[in-house]
PDB file of C-alpha atoms in Angstrom:
ATOM      1  CA  MET Q   1      45.331 -81.431 -19.795  1.00  0.00           C
ATOM      2  CA  ASN Q   2      44.602 -78.807 -17.131  1.00  0.00           C
ATOM      3  CA  ARG Q   3      44.053 -76.178 -19.801  1.00  0.00           C
ATOM      4  CA  HIS Q   4      41.510 -78.373 -21.604  1.00  0.00           C
ATOM      5  CA  TRP Q   5      39.676 -78.993 -18.348  1.00  0.00           C
ATOM      6  CA  GLN Q   6      39.419 -75.239 -17.731  1.00  0.00           C
ATOM      7  CA  LYS Q   7      37.870 -74.735 -21.177  1.00  0.00           C
ATOM      8  CA  ILE Q   8      35.421 -77.602 -20.622  1.00  0.00           C
ATOM      9  CA  GLN Q   9      34.496 -76.243 -17.207  1.00  0.00           C
ATOM     10  CA  ALA Q  10      33.903 -72.737 -18.577  1.00  0.00           C
ATOM     11  CA  ILE Q  11      31.693 -74.045 -21.397  1.00  0.00           C
ATOM     12  CA  ALA Q  12      29.788 -76.300 -18.995  1.00  0.00           C
ATOM     13  CA  GLN Q  13      29.125 -73.393 -16.625  1.00  0.00           C
ATOM     14  CA  LEU Q  14      27.900 -71.269 -19.530  1.00  0.00           C
ATOM     15  CA  LYS Q  15      25.579 -74.029 -20.763  1.00  0.00           C
ATOM     16  CA  LEU Q  16      24.231 -74.674 -17.265  1.00  0.00           C
ATOM     17  CA  HIS Q  17      23.520 -70.964 -16.843  1.00  0.00           C
ATOM     18  CA  MET Q  18      21.714 -70.916 -20.197  1.00  0.00           C
ATOM     19  CA  ILE Q  19      19.659 -74.010 -19.322  1.00  0.00           C
ATOM     20  CA  ILE Q  20      18.593 -72.713 -15.913  1.00  0.00           C
ATOM     21  CA  HIS Q  21      17.596 -69.270 -17.170  1.00  0.00           C
ATOM     22  CA  ASN Q  22      15.608 -70.542 -20.170  1.00  0.00           C
ATOM     23  CA  LEU Q  23      12.097 -71.287 -18.885  1.00  0.00           C
ATOM     24  CA  SER Q  24      11.052 -73.466 -21.806  1.00  0.00           C
ATOM     25  CA  ILE Q  25      13.993 -75.786 -21.178  1.00  0.00           C
ATOM     26  CA  SER Q  26      13.904 -75.832 -17.393  1.00  0.00           C
ATOM     27  CA  PHE Q  27      10.164 -76.581 -17.397  1.00  0.00           C
ATOM     28  CA  ILE Q  28      10.607 -79.989 -19.123  1.00  0.00           C
ATOM     29  CA  PRO Q  29      11.100 -82.086 -15.920  1.00  0.00           C
ATOM     30  CA  ALA Q  30       8.025 -80.512 -14.325  1.00  0.00           C
ATOM     31  CA  PHE Q  31       6.060 -80.963 -17.550  1.00  0.00           C
ATOM     32  CA  SER Q  32       6.932 -84.661 -17.688  1.00  0.00           C
ATOM     33  CA  MET Q  33       5.692 -85.134 -14.105  1.00  0.00           C
ATOM     34  CA  LEU Q  34       2.491 -83.275 -14.976  1.00  0.00           C
ATOM     35  CA  MET Q  35       1.955 -85.496 -18.041  1.00  0.00           C
ATOM     36  CA  VAL Q  36       2.450 -88.640 -15.962  1.00  0.00           C
ATOM     37  CA  TYR Q  37      -0.031 -87.395 -13.364  1.00  0.00           C
ATOM     38  CA  LEU Q  38      -2.641 -86.593 -16.000  1.00  0.00           C
ATOM     39  CA  LEU Q  39      -2.163 -89.953 -17.696  1.00  0.00           C
ATOM     40  CA  ARG Q  40      -2.468 -91.646 -14.306  1.00  0.00           C
ATOM     41  CA  LEU Q  41      -5.818 -89.973 -13.798  1.00  0.00           C
ATOM     42  CA  ILE Q  42      -6.974 -91.098 -17.237  1.00  0.00           C
ATOM     43  CA  ILE Q  43      -5.799 -94.694 -16.764  1.00  0.00           C
ATOM     44  CA  HIS Q  44      -7.294 -94.832 -13.267  1.00  0.00           C
ATOM     45  CA  ASP Q  45     -10.655 -93.729 -14.654  1.00  0.00           C
ATOM     46  CA  GLN Q  46     -10.464 -96.351 -17.404  1.00  0.00           C
ATOM     47  CA  SER Q  47      -9.676 -99.305 -15.133  1.00  0.00           C
ATOM     48  CA  THR Q  48     -12.351 -99.854 -12.487  1.00  0.00           C
ATOM     49  CA  ALA Q  49     -10.864-102.915 -10.821  1.00  0.00           C
ATOM     50  CA  ALA Q  50      -7.455-103.252  -9.190  1.00  0.00           C
ATOM     51  CA  ASP Q  51      -6.200-105.982 -11.487  1.00  0.00           C
ATOM     52  CA  ALA Q  52      -3.210-106.582 -13.712  1.00  0.00           C
ATOM     53  CA  ALA Q  53      -4.209-103.743 -16.032  1.00  0.00           C
ATOM     54  CA  SER Q  54      -3.725-101.149 -13.310  1.00  0.00           C
ATOM     55  CA  ALA Q  55      -0.346-102.655 -12.361  1.00  0.00           C
ATOM     56  CA  MET Q  56       0.668-102.519 -16.012  1.00  0.00           C
ATOM     57  CA  GLY Q  57      -0.531 -98.926 -16.132  1.00  0.00           C
ATOM     58  CA  GLY Q  58       1.871 -97.997 -13.308  1.00  0.00           C
ATOM     59  CA  ALA Q  59       4.820 -99.547 -15.108  1.00  0.00           C
ATOM     60  CA  TYR Q  60       3.761 -97.867 -18.340  1.00  0.00           C
ATOM     61  CA  LEU Q  61       3.508 -94.496 -16.644  1.00  0.00           C
ATOM     62  CA  LEU Q  62       6.906 -94.862 -14.993  1.00  0.00           C
ATOM     63  CA  SER Q  63       8.588 -95.759 -18.266  1.00  0.00           C
ATOM     64  CA  PHE Q  64       6.696 -92.996 -20.091  1.00  0.00           C
ATOM     65  CA  GLY Q  65       7.785 -90.382 -17.555  1.00  0.00           C
ATOM     66  CA  LEU Q  66      11.423 -91.447 -17.614  1.00  0.00           C
ATOM     67  CA  LEU Q  67      11.584 -91.623 -21.394  1.00  0.00           C
ATOM     68  CA  PHE Q  68       9.758 -88.326 -21.862  1.00  0.00           C
ATOM     69  CA  ASN Q  69      12.071 -86.558 -19.442  1.00  0.00           C
ATOM     70  CA  THR Q  70      15.221 -88.150 -20.844  1.00  0.00           C
ATOM     71  CA  VAL Q  71      14.473 -87.795 -24.529  1.00  0.00           C
ATOM     72  CA  MET Q  72      12.662 -84.460 -24.634  1.00  0.00           C
ATOM     73  CA  GLY Q  73      14.781 -82.936 -21.899  1.00  0.00           C
ATOM     74  CA  GLY Q  74      18.005 -84.153 -23.437  1.00  0.00           C
ATOM     75  CA  ILE Q  75      17.147 -82.890 -26.895  1.00  0.00           C
ATOM     76  CA  MET Q  76      15.926 -79.504 -25.690  1.00  0.00           C
ATOM     77  CA  MET Q  77      18.768 -79.025 -23.215  1.00  0.00           C
ATOM     78  CA  CYS Q  78      21.338 -79.685 -25.931  1.00  0.00           C
ATOM     79  CA  SER Q  79      19.756 -77.839 -28.823  1.00  0.00           C
ATOM     80  CA  GLY Q  80      18.295 -74.830 -26.984  1.00  0.00           C
ATOM     81  CA  PRO Q  81      21.564 -73.271 -25.786  1.00  0.00           C
ATOM     82  CA  LEU Q  82      23.214 -74.076 -29.115  1.00  0.00           C
ATOM     83  CA  ALA Q  83      20.493 -72.213 -31.013  1.00  0.00           C
ATOM     84  CA  GLU Q  84      20.736 -69.327 -28.562  1.00  0.00           C
ATOM     85  CA  GLU Q  85      24.492 -69.100 -29.109  1.00  0.00           C
ATOM     86  CA  LYS Q  86      23.974 -69.132 -32.854  1.00  0.00           C
ATOM     87  CA  GLU Q  87      21.420 -66.304 -32.614  1.00  0.00           C
ATOM     88  CA  LYS Q  88      23.686 -64.183 -30.420  1.00  0.00           C
ATOM     89  CA  HIS Q  89      26.725 -64.912 -32.637  1.00  0.00           C
ATOM     90  CA  THR Q  90      28.725 -66.231 -29.685  1.00  0.00           C
ATOM     91  CA  LEU Q  91      29.159 -69.573 -31.428  1.00  0.00           C
ATOM     92  CA  ARG Q  92      31.326 -67.887 -34.067  1.00  0.00           C
ATOM     93  CA  VAL Q  93      33.557 -66.505 -31.324  1.00  0.00           C
ATOM     94  CA  LEU Q  94      33.981 -70.003 -29.853  1.00  0.00           C
ATOM     95  CA  MET Q  95      34.799 -71.420 -33.283  1.00  0.00           C
ATOM     96  CA  THR Q  96      37.578 -68.869 -33.809  1.00  0.00           C
ATOM     97  CA  ALA Q  97      38.903 -69.280 -30.259  1.00  0.00           C
ATOM     98  CA  SER Q  98      41.256 -72.008 -29.148  1.00  0.00           C
ATOM     99  CA  VAL Q  99      38.385 -74.270 -28.087  1.00  0.00           C
ATOM    100  CA  SER Q 100      38.491 -77.613 -29.859  1.00  0.00           C
ATOM    101  CA  GLY Q 101      35.408 -79.440 -31.046  1.00  0.00           C
ATOM    102  CA  LEU Q 102      35.847 -82.154 -28.432  1.00  0.00           C
ATOM    103  CA  ASP Q 103      36.131 -79.607 -25.620  1.00  0.00           C
ATOM    104  CA  PHE Q 104      32.957 -77.890 -26.836  1.00  0.00           C
ATOM    105  CA  PHE Q 105      31.089 -81.194 -27.138  1.00  0.00           C
ATOM    106  CA  ILE Q 106      32.092 -82.410 -23.668  1.00  0.00           C
ATOM    107  CA  GLY Q 107      31.355 -79.012 -22.128  1.00  0.00           C
ATOM    108  CA  SER Q 108      27.942 -78.939 -23.786  1.00  0.00           C
ATOM    109  CA  ALA Q 109      26.975 -82.518 -22.909  1.00  0.00           C
ATOM    110  CA  LEU Q 110      28.218 -82.514 -19.314  1.00  0.00           C
ATOM    111  CA  PRO Q 111      25.481 -80.317 -17.760  1.00  0.00           C
ATOM    112  CA  VAL Q 112      22.768 -82.196 -19.664  1.00  0.00           C
ATOM    113  CA  LEU Q 113      24.046 -85.562 -18.433  1.00  0.00           C
ATOM    114  CA  VAL Q 114      24.241 -84.280 -14.865  1.00  0.00           C
ATOM    115  CA  ILE Q 115      20.703 -82.876 -14.943  1.00  0.00           C
ATOM    116  CA  ILE Q 116      19.080 -85.870 -16.626  1.00  0.00           C
ATOM    117  CA  GLY Q 117      21.127 -88.544 -14.892  1.00  0.00           C
TER     118      GLY Q 117
END
């Protein structure tokens, strides 16, 4: 069990390093906040009175920001490092090594879940 945990930890550290150093992936949380801010400005301009529509707009913006960050961030944080490994041919090395598919999956998903969650 300890040996599997070491493999998972090594893969997770590699994936975290790849996520942090890839600007297009690490910009997603900031981009989602920027989108929410811009949509807030648009909705605020559309609603002139402080009524139920503006309260609904706040709930809509909160859910939009969370979903955008979770879905887009999760997809890009999982697929970006995988594509980078495939381009650099390091994925083939992992496939021929003693790393099982479950270890690779857990090691790849762990940093994404920590960042998003």
